[in-house]
Coordinates of C-alpha atoms in Angstrom, one line a residue:
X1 CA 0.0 0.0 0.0
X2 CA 1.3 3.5 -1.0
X3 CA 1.8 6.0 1.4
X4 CA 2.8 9.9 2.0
X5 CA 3.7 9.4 5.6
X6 CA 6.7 11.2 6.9
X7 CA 6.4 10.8 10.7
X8 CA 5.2 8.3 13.0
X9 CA 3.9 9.3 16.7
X10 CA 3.4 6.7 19.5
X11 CA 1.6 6.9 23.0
X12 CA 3.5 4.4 25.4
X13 CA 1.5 2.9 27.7
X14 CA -0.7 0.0 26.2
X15 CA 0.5 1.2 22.8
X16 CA 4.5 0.7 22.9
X17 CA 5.3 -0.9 26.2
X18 CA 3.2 -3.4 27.6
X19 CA 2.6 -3.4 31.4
X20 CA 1.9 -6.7 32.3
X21 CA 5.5 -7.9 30.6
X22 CA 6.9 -4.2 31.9
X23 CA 8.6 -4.4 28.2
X24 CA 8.2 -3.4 24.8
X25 CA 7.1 -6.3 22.6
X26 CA 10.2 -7.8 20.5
X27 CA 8.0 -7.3 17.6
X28 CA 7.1 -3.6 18.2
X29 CA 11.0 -3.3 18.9
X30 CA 12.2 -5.0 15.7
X31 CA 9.5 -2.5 14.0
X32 CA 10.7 1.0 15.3
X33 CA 14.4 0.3 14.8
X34 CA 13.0 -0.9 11.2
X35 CA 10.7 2.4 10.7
X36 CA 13.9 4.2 11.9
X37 CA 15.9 2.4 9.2
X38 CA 13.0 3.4 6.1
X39 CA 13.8 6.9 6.6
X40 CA 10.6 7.4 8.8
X41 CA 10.8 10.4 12.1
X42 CA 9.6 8.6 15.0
X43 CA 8.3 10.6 17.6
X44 CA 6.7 9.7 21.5
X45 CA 3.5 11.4 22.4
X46 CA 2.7 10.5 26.2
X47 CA 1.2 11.8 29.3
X48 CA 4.1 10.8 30.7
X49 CA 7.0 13.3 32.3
X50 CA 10.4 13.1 32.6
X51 CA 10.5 10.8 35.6
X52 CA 8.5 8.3 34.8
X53 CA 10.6 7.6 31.9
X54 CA 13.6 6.7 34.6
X55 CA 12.8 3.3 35.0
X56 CA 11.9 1.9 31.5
X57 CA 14.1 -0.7 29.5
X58 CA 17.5 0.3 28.2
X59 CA 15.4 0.0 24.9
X60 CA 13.4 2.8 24.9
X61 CA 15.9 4.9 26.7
X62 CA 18.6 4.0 24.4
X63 CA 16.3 4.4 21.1
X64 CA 16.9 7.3 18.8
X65 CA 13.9 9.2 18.9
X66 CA 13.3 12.2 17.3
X67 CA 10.9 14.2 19.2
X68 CA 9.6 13.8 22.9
X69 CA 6.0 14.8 23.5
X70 CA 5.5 14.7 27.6
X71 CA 2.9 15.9 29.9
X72 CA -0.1 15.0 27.2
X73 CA 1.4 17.5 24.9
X74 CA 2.6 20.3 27.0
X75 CA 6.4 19.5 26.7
X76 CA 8.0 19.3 24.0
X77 CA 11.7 17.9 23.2
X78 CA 13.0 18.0 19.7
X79 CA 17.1 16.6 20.2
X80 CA 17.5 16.4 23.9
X81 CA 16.6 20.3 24.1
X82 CA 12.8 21.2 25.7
X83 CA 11.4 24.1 23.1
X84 CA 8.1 24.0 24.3
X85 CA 6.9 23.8 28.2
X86 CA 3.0 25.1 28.9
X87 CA 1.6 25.3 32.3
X88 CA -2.0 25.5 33.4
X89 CA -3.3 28.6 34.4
X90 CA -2.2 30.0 37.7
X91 CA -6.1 31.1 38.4
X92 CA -6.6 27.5 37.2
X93 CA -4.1 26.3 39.5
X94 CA -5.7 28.3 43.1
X95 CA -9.5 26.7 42.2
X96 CA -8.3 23.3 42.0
X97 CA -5.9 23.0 44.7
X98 CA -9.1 25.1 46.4
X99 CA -11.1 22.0 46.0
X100 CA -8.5 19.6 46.7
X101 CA -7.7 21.0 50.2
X102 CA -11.7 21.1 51.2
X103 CA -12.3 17.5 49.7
X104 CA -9.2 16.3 50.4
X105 CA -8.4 14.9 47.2
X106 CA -5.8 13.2 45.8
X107 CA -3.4 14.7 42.9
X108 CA -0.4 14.0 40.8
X109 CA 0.7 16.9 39.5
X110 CA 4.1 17.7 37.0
X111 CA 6.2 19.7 35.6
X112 CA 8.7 19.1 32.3
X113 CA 11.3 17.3 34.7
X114 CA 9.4 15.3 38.0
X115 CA 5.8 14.8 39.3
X116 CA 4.8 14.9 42.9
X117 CA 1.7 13.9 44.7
X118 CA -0.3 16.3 46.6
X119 CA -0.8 14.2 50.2
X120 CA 0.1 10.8 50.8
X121 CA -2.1 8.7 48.5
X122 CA -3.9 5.3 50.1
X123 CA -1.9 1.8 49.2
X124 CA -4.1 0.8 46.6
X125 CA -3.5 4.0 44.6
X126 CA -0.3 4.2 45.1
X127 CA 0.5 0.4 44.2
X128 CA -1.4 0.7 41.0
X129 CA 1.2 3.7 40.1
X130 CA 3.8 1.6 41.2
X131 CA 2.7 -0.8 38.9
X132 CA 2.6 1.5 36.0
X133 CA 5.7 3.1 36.4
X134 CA 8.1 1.3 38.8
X135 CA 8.1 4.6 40.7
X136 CA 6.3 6.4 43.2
X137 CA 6.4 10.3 43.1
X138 CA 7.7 12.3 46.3
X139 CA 4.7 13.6 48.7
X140 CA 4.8 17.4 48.3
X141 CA 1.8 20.1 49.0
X142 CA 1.5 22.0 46.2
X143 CA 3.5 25.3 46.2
X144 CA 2.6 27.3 43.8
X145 CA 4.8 25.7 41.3
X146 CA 4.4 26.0 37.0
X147 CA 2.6 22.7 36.5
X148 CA 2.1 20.9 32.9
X149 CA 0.2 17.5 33.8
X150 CA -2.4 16.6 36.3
X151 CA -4.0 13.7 37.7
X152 CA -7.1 14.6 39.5
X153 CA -8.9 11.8 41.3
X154 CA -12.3 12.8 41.9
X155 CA -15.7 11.8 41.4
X156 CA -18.3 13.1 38.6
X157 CA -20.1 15.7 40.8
X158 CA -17.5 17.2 42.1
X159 CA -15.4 17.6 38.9
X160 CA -18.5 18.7 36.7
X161 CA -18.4 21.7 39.5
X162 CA -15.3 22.4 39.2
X163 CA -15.1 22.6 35.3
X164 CA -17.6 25.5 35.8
X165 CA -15.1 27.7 37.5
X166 CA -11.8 26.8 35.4
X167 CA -11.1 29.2 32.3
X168 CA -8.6 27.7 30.7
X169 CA -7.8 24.5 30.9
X170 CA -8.4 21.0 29.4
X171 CA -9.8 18.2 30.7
X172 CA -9.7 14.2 29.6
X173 CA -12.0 11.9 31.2
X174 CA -10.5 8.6 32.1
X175 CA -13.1 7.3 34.4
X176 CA -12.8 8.9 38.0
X177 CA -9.3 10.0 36.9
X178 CA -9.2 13.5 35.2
X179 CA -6.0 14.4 33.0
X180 CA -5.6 18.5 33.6
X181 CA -3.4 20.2 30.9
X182 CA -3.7 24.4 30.4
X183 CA -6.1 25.0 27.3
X184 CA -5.9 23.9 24.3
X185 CA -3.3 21.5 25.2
X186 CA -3.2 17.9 24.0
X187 CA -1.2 15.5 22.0
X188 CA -2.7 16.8 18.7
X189 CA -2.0 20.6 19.1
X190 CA 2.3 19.3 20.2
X191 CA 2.0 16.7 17.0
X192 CA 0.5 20.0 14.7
X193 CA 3.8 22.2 16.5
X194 CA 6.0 19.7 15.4
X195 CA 5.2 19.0 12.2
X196 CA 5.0 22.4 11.7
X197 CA 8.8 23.2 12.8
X198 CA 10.0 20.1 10.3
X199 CA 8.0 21.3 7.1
X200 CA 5.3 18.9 7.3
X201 CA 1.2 18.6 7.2
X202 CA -1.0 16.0 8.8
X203 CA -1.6 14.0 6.3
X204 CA 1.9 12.9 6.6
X205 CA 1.4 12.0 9.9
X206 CA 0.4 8.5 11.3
X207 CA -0.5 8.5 15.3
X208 CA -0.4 5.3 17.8
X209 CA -2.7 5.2 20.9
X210 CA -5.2 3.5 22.8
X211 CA -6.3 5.5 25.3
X212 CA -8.9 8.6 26.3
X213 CA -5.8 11.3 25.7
X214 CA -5.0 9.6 22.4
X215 CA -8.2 10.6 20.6
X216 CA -7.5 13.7 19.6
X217 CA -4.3 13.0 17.9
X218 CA -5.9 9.8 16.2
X219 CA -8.6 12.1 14.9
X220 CA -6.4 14.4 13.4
X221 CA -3.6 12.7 12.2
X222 CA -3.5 11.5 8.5
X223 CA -3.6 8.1 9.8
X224 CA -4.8 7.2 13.1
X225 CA -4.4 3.6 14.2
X226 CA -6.0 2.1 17.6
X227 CA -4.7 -0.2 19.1
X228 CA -7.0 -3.5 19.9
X229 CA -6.7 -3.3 23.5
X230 CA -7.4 0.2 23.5
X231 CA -10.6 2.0 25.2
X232 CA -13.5 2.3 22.9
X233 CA -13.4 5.9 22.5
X234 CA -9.7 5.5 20.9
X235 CA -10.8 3.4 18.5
X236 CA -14.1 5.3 17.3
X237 CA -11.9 8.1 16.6
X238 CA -8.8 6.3 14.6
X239 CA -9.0 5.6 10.8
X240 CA -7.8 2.0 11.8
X241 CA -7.7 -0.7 14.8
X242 CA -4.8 -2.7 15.1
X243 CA -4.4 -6.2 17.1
X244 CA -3.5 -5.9 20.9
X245 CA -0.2 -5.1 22.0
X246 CA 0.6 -8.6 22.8
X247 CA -0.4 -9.6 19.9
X248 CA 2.1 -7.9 17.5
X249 CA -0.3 -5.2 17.0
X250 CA 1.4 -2.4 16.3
X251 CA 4.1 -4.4 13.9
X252 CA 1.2 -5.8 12.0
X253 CA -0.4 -2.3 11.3
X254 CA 2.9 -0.9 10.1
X255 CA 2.8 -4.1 7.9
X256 CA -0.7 -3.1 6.6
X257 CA -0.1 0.8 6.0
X258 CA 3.3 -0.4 3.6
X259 CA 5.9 0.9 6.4
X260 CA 7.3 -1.9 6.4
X261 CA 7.7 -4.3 3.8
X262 CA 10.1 -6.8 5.3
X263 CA 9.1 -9.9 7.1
X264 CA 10.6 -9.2 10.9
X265 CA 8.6 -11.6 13.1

């Protein structure tokens, strides 16, 4: 199959690296060194920051990627440098920390570099990061700090209050779990900056994701591909729905879309 594509963007978590194995798949391996190798910029989009990248495989940290979208799009790192950093708004900021102290809720909140929680979070919550990341953020109150990424744990009443007050910032659902980034923020807005700063359009653009903060960019890249473990919402919104990450997934969509023509698996 012919394409235009001239840069490939991947989420990490249930996309690229697989939990459960706390690895990245040989196959999806063997395929970005091989997209690397057919001329192809290969680019990480994740909600990620800094920090929790400490503790992945030598693979990933070794790999020579092009870009580095963290914070769900409001850092962004283009050869080791950071040329983009956007924080929510400080008004923002005082209204949900507000909320947080009289509910006495738990956050994660980030900057470019490290994340932090808010108050000691319970075991289960703070095993099920563990989990996630091999890591477990330092317990410090809020400050007064730039942040780019938050994880709000709250439930739907309180949160659908509290979107009322906030003036600019975005919001992703996850399910109890709110992802907080300063408007207009996402993975699709860094992708469109990037592309933008190379010489490129969209349509030369194929995305990776599986998740609620992967939708936009799936929706508005060229080529959005879902992954088959991915939420439902991911993959209404891509153009195409890969296998599950254990299942070669991600290799076998490359396969598909004519990125790679070689047999690797």
């Amino acid at each position: 199959m012919e394409n235009k594509i001239k840069v490939c963007f991947f989420d990490i978590d249930g996309t690229i690296y697989e939990h459960r194995l706390h690895d990245f798949p040989h196959s999806t391996q063997s395929a970005l060194y091989r997209l690397k190798e057919n001329g192809y910029r290969i680019v990480i989009a994740t909600s990620r920051c800094r920090q929790e990248m400490q503790h992945t495989p030598s693979f990933f940290r070794s790999f020579p990627w092009d870009a580095v979208i963290y914070d769900g799009g409001a850092v962004m790192e283009i050869d080791h440098e950071v040329v983009m950093e956007k924080t929510i708004d400080a008004s923002d900021m005082e209204k949900i920390i507000k909320v947080c102290n009289e509910k006495q809720l738990y956050m994660r909140y980030a900057n470019y570099a490290v994340d932090y929680f808010n108050r000691p979070f319970p075991t289960e919550l703070s095993d099920i990061y563990f989990q996630l990341y091999l890591m477990v953020p330092t317990v410090k109150p809020y400050d007064g700090e730039g942040v780019t990424n938050m994880l709000l744990y709250a439930d739907d009443e309180t949160m659908n209050q509290l979107k009322k007050t906030l003036n600019a910032s975005n919001i992703v659902d996850h399910q109890a779990l709110y992802e907080i980034t300063a408007k207009g923020v996402n993975k699709a807005t860094a992708i469109e900056e990037i592309i933008k700063r190379w010489g490129y359009s969209m349509h030369e653009v194929i995305a990776f994701g599986d998740g609620y903060n992967d939708v936009e960019m799936l929706k508005r890249s060229g080529i959005g591909v879902a992954m088959g473990n991915g939420c439902e919402e991911a993959k209404a919104a891509a153009d195409y729905v890969a296998d599950e990450i254990g299942k070669d997934g991600l290799y076998k969509a490359c396969r598909h879309f004519g990125l790679i023509k070689e047999d690797l698996i």
